[in-house]
PDB file of C-alpha atoms in Angstrom:
ATOM      1  CA  MET A  11     102.745  72.868  92.113  1.00 32.00           C
ATOM      2  CA  CYS A  12      99.570  74.803  92.800  1.00 39.00           C
ATOM      3  CA  SER A  13      97.909  71.645  94.225  1.00 41.00           C
ATOM      4  CA  LYS A  14     100.830  70.982  96.472  1.00 41.00           C
ATOM      5  CA  LYS A  15     100.992  74.579  97.716  1.00 45.00           C
ATOM      6  CA  ILE A  16      97.249  74.591  98.524  1.00 47.00           C
ATOM      7  CA  SER A  17      97.528  71.218 100.194  1.00 47.00           C
ATOM      8  CA  LEU A  18     100.333  72.435 102.388  1.00 43.00           C
ATOM      9  CA  ASP A  19      98.378  75.586 103.286  1.00 50.00           C
ATOM     10  CA  LEU A  20      95.281  73.484 104.144  1.00 49.00           C
ATOM     11  CA  GLU A  21      97.294  71.373 106.503  1.00 51.00           C
ATOM     12  CA  GLU A  22      98.308  74.508 108.345  1.00 52.00           C
ATOM     13  CA  GLU A  23      94.716  75.730 108.350  1.00 51.00           C
ATOM     14  CA  LYS A  24      93.522  72.274 109.627  1.00 51.00           C
ATOM     15  CA  GLU A  25      95.667  72.772 112.717  1.00 52.00           C
ATOM     16  CA  GLN A  26      94.039  76.219 113.243  1.00 52.00           C
ATOM     17  CA  GLY A  27      90.492  74.851 112.676  1.00 51.00           C
ATOM     18  CA  CYS A  28      89.937  75.377 108.978  1.00 52.00           C
ATOM     19  CA  ASN A  29      86.401  75.415 107.514  1.00 54.00           C
ATOM     20  CA  TRP A  30      86.093  71.835 106.252  1.00 56.00           C
ATOM     21  CA  ASP A  31      83.527  72.868 103.522  1.00 70.00           C
ATOM     22  CA  ALA A  32      86.139  75.270 102.106  1.00 69.00           C
ATOM     23  CA  GLU A  33      88.817  72.580 102.188  1.00 71.00           C
ATOM     24  CA  ASN A  34      86.577  70.062 100.404  1.00 75.00           C
ATOM     25  CA  ASN A  35      85.611  72.617  97.729  1.00 75.00           C
ATOM     26  CA  ILE A  36      89.277  73.379  97.011  1.00 74.00           C
ATOM     27  CA  ARG A  37      90.268  69.707  96.860  1.00 75.00           C
ATOM     28  CA  THR A  38      87.314  68.975  94.512  1.00 78.00           C
ATOM     29  CA  ASN A  39      88.198  71.919  92.211  1.00 73.00           C
ATOM     30  CA  LEU A  40      91.809  70.828  92.049  1.00 74.00           C
ATOM     31  CA  GLU A  41      90.713  67.360  90.913  1.00 74.00           C
ATOM     32  CA  ILE A  42      88.426  68.760  88.179  1.00 76.00           C
ATOM     33  CA  TYR A  43      90.264  71.774  86.850  1.00 72.00           C
ATOM     34  CA  GLU A  44      93.884  72.220  85.763  1.00 66.00           C
ATOM     35  CA  GLU A  45      94.119  75.700  87.224  1.00 70.00           C
ATOM     36  CA  LEU A  46      92.576  77.109  90.322  1.00 68.00           C
ATOM     37  CA  ASN A  47      92.534  80.737  91.499  1.00 68.00           C
ATOM     38  CA  ALA A  48      91.708  81.081  95.178  1.00 67.00           C
ATOM     39  CA  CYS A  49      91.454  84.142  97.350  1.00 67.00           C
ATOM     40  CA  PHE A  50      91.384  83.986 101.106  1.00 67.00           C
ATOM     41  CA  ILE A  51      90.243  87.189 102.785  1.00 70.00           C
ATOM     42  CA  ASP A  52      91.013  88.011 106.419  1.00 72.00           C
ATOM     43  CA  TRP A  53      87.869  89.649 107.685  1.00 72.00           C
ATOM     44  CA  GLN A  54      89.295  90.341 111.128  1.00 73.00           C
ATOM     45  CA  LYS A  55      88.611  93.985 112.062  1.00 78.00           C
ATOM     46  CA  ALA A  56      87.034  94.435 108.599  1.00 80.00           C
ATOM     47  CA  PHE A  57      84.454  96.896 109.807  1.00 82.00           C
ATOM     48  CA  ASP A  58      87.222  99.164 111.065  1.00 83.00           C
ATOM     49  CA  ARG A  59      88.891  99.320 107.638  1.00 84.00           C
ATOM     50  CA  VAL A  60      86.048 100.730 105.563  1.00 89.00           C
ATOM     51  CA  ASN A  61      87.330 103.817 103.655  1.00 89.00           C
ATOM     52  CA  TRP A  62      84.647 106.487 103.945  1.00 90.00           C
ATOM     53  CA  THR A  63      85.605 108.314 100.734  1.00 90.00           C
ATOM     54  CA  LYS A  64      85.293 105.053  98.794  1.00 92.00           C
ATOM     55  CA  LEU A  65      82.087 104.121 100.570  1.00 92.00           C
ATOM     56  CA  MET A  66      80.491 107.488  99.620  1.00 93.00           C
ATOM     57  CA  GLN A  67      81.612 106.995  95.969  1.00 94.00           C
ATOM     58  CA  ILE A  68      80.080 103.501  95.989  1.00 94.00           C
ATOM     59  CA  LEU A  69      76.799 104.827  97.476  1.00 94.00           C
ATOM     60  CA  LYS A  70      76.654 107.458  94.770  1.00 95.00           C
ATOM     61  CA  GLU A  71      77.405 105.025  91.948  1.00 93.00           C
ATOM     62  CA  THR A  72      74.771 102.648  93.305  1.00 92.00           C
ATOM     63  CA  GLY A  73      72.154 105.327  92.957  1.00 94.00           C
ATOM     64  CA  ILE A  74      71.542 106.228  96.646  1.00 94.00           C
ATOM     65  CA  ASP A  75      69.848 109.614  96.859  1.00 95.00           C
ATOM     66  CA  TRP A  76      72.039 112.578  97.992  1.00 95.00           C
ATOM     67  CA  ARG A  77      69.810 113.069 101.071  1.00 95.00           C
ATOM     68  CA  GLU A  78      70.430 109.523 102.330  1.00 94.00           C
ATOM     69  CA  ARG A  79      74.180 109.831 101.520  1.00 94.00           C
ATOM     70  CA  THR A  80      74.255 113.052 103.572  1.00 94.00           C
ATOM     71  CA  LEU A  81      72.615 111.318 106.518  1.00 92.00           C
ATOM     72  CA  ILE A  82      75.115 108.424 106.254  1.00 90.00           C
ATOM     73  CA  ARG A  83      78.049 110.876 105.890  1.00 90.00           C
ATOM     74  CA  ASP A  84      76.934 112.847 108.941  1.00 88.00           C
ATOM     75  CA  LEU A  85      76.404 109.610 111.041  1.00 86.00           C
ATOM     76  CA  TYR A  86      79.758 108.109 110.175  1.00 83.00           C
ATOM     77  CA  MET A  87      82.107 110.884 109.183  1.00 84.00           C
ATOM     78  CA  ALA A  88      81.397 113.091 112.105  1.00 82.00           C
ATOM     79  CA  GLN A  89      82.411 110.516 114.703  1.00 83.00           C
ATOM     80  CA  SER A  90      84.852 111.356 117.482  1.00 85.00           C
ATOM     81  CA  VAL A  91      85.957 109.460 120.590  1.00 86.00           C
ATOM     82  CA  LYS A  92      87.302 110.152 124.032  1.00 89.00           C
ATOM     83  CA  VAL A  93      89.127 107.557 126.066  1.00 89.00           C
ATOM     84  CA  ARG A  94      88.700 107.334 129.814  1.00 90.00           C
ATOM     85  CA  LEU A  95      92.048 106.971 131.432  1.00 87.00           C
ATOM     86  CA  ASN A  96      93.004 107.112 135.182  1.00 89.00           C
ATOM     87  CA  GLY A  97      89.759 108.807 136.156  1.00 88.00           C
ATOM     88  CA  GLY A  98      89.926 111.426 133.408  1.00 91.00           C
ATOM     89  CA  GLU A  99      89.288 111.670 129.687  1.00 91.00           C
ATOM     90  CA  THR A 100      91.571 112.265 126.747  1.00 91.00           C
ATOM     91  CA  ARG A 101      90.918 114.993 124.276  1.00 91.00           C
ATOM     92  CA  SER A 102      88.368 114.258 121.536  1.00 90.00           C
ATOM     93  CA  VAL A 103      89.872 112.412 118.581  1.00 87.00           C
ATOM     94  CA  LYS A 104      88.147 112.181 115.216  1.00 86.00           C
ATOM     95  CA  ILE A 105      87.656 108.670 113.839  1.00 84.00           C
ATOM     96  CA  GLY A 106      89.016 108.445 110.275  1.00 82.00           C
ATOM     97  CA  ARG A 107      87.533 105.229 108.913  1.00 85.00           C
ATOM     98  CA  GLY A 108      85.271 102.218 109.536  1.00 85.00           C
ATOM     99  CA  VAL A 109      81.625 101.590 110.195  1.00 84.00           C
ATOM    100  CA  ARG A 110      80.043 101.317 113.624  1.00 81.00           C
ATOM    101  CA  GLU A 111      79.794  97.923 115.110  1.00 79.00           C
ATOM    102  CA  GLY A 112      76.270  97.376 116.558  1.00 83.00           C
ATOM    103  CA  CYS A 113      74.619  99.924 114.233  1.00 85.00           C
ATOM    104  CA  CYS A 114      71.856  98.211 112.146  1.00 88.00           C
ATOM    105  CA  LEU A 115      73.019 100.156 109.032  1.00 90.00           C
ATOM    106  CA  SER A 116      76.657  98.953 109.256  1.00 88.00           C
ATOM    107  CA  PRO A 117      76.288  95.381 107.904  1.00 89.00           C
ATOM    108  CA  ILE A 118      74.410  96.699 104.912  1.00 91.00           C
ATOM    109  CA  LEU A 119      77.025  99.344 104.194  1.00 92.00           C
ATOM    110  CA  PHE A 120      79.821  96.885 104.726  1.00 91.00           C
ATOM    111  CA  ASN A 121      78.285  94.296 102.431  1.00 91.00           C
ATOM    112  CA  LEU A 122      77.785  96.851  99.699  1.00 92.00           C
ATOM    113  CA  TYR A 123      81.374  98.133 100.113  1.00 91.00           C
ATOM    114  CA  SER A 124      83.024  94.710 100.112  1.00 89.00           C
ATOM    115  CA  GLU A 125      80.957  93.492  97.137  1.00 89.00           C
ATOM    116  CA  CYS A 126      81.957  96.540  95.060  1.00 89.00           C
ATOM    117  CA  LEU A 127      85.644  96.105  96.038  1.00 84.00           C
ATOM    118  CA  THR A 128      85.519  92.497  95.137  1.00 83.00           C
ATOM    119  CA  LYS A 129      83.959  93.197  91.739  1.00 84.00           C
ATOM    120  CA  GLU A 130      86.608  95.827  91.044  1.00 82.00           C
ATOM    121  CA  ASP A 131      89.352  93.306  91.950  1.00 77.00           C
ATOM    122  CA  LEU A 132      87.920  90.654  89.727  1.00 75.00           C
ATOM    123  CA  GLU A 133      87.594  92.831  86.651  1.00 77.00           C
ATOM    124  CA  GLY A 134      91.089  92.021  85.455  1.00 69.00           C
ATOM    125  CA  PHE A 135      90.601  88.237  85.587  1.00 67.00           C
ATOM    126  CA  GLY A 136      88.313  87.891  82.610  1.00 62.00           C
ATOM    127  CA  ASP A 137      85.285  85.574  83.011  1.00 62.00           C
ATOM    128  CA  LEU A 138      85.676  84.668  86.656  1.00 56.00           C
ATOM    129  CA  LYS A 139      82.427  84.362  88.699  1.00 52.00           C
TER     130      LYS A 139
END
């Protein structure tokens, strides 16, 4: 049943340009193991979804000094934006989540954030690696 479901999903992905390495890995694992747990993550707009409160907690738990955390907080949590519209600007709106695309610090923060969330999610699955 699991094999059939994944095979059907892979056929759909194939039509959309699936990563062939991922497909081959899944097929190989299905042949070797009786059970397969797979997680597909949609990373589209992932930088925009970073929760700042959780990010600050992760930075603290990772041992990042409070001075660096304060700099990061000020850089990211004090963001606001105005939109140019019909020759004028809208009022300033505070941005409530996400990391800046194009900022050299953003990929590092995002990788740390996503790694910690993934580890938290896998804790309930026993000895998965």
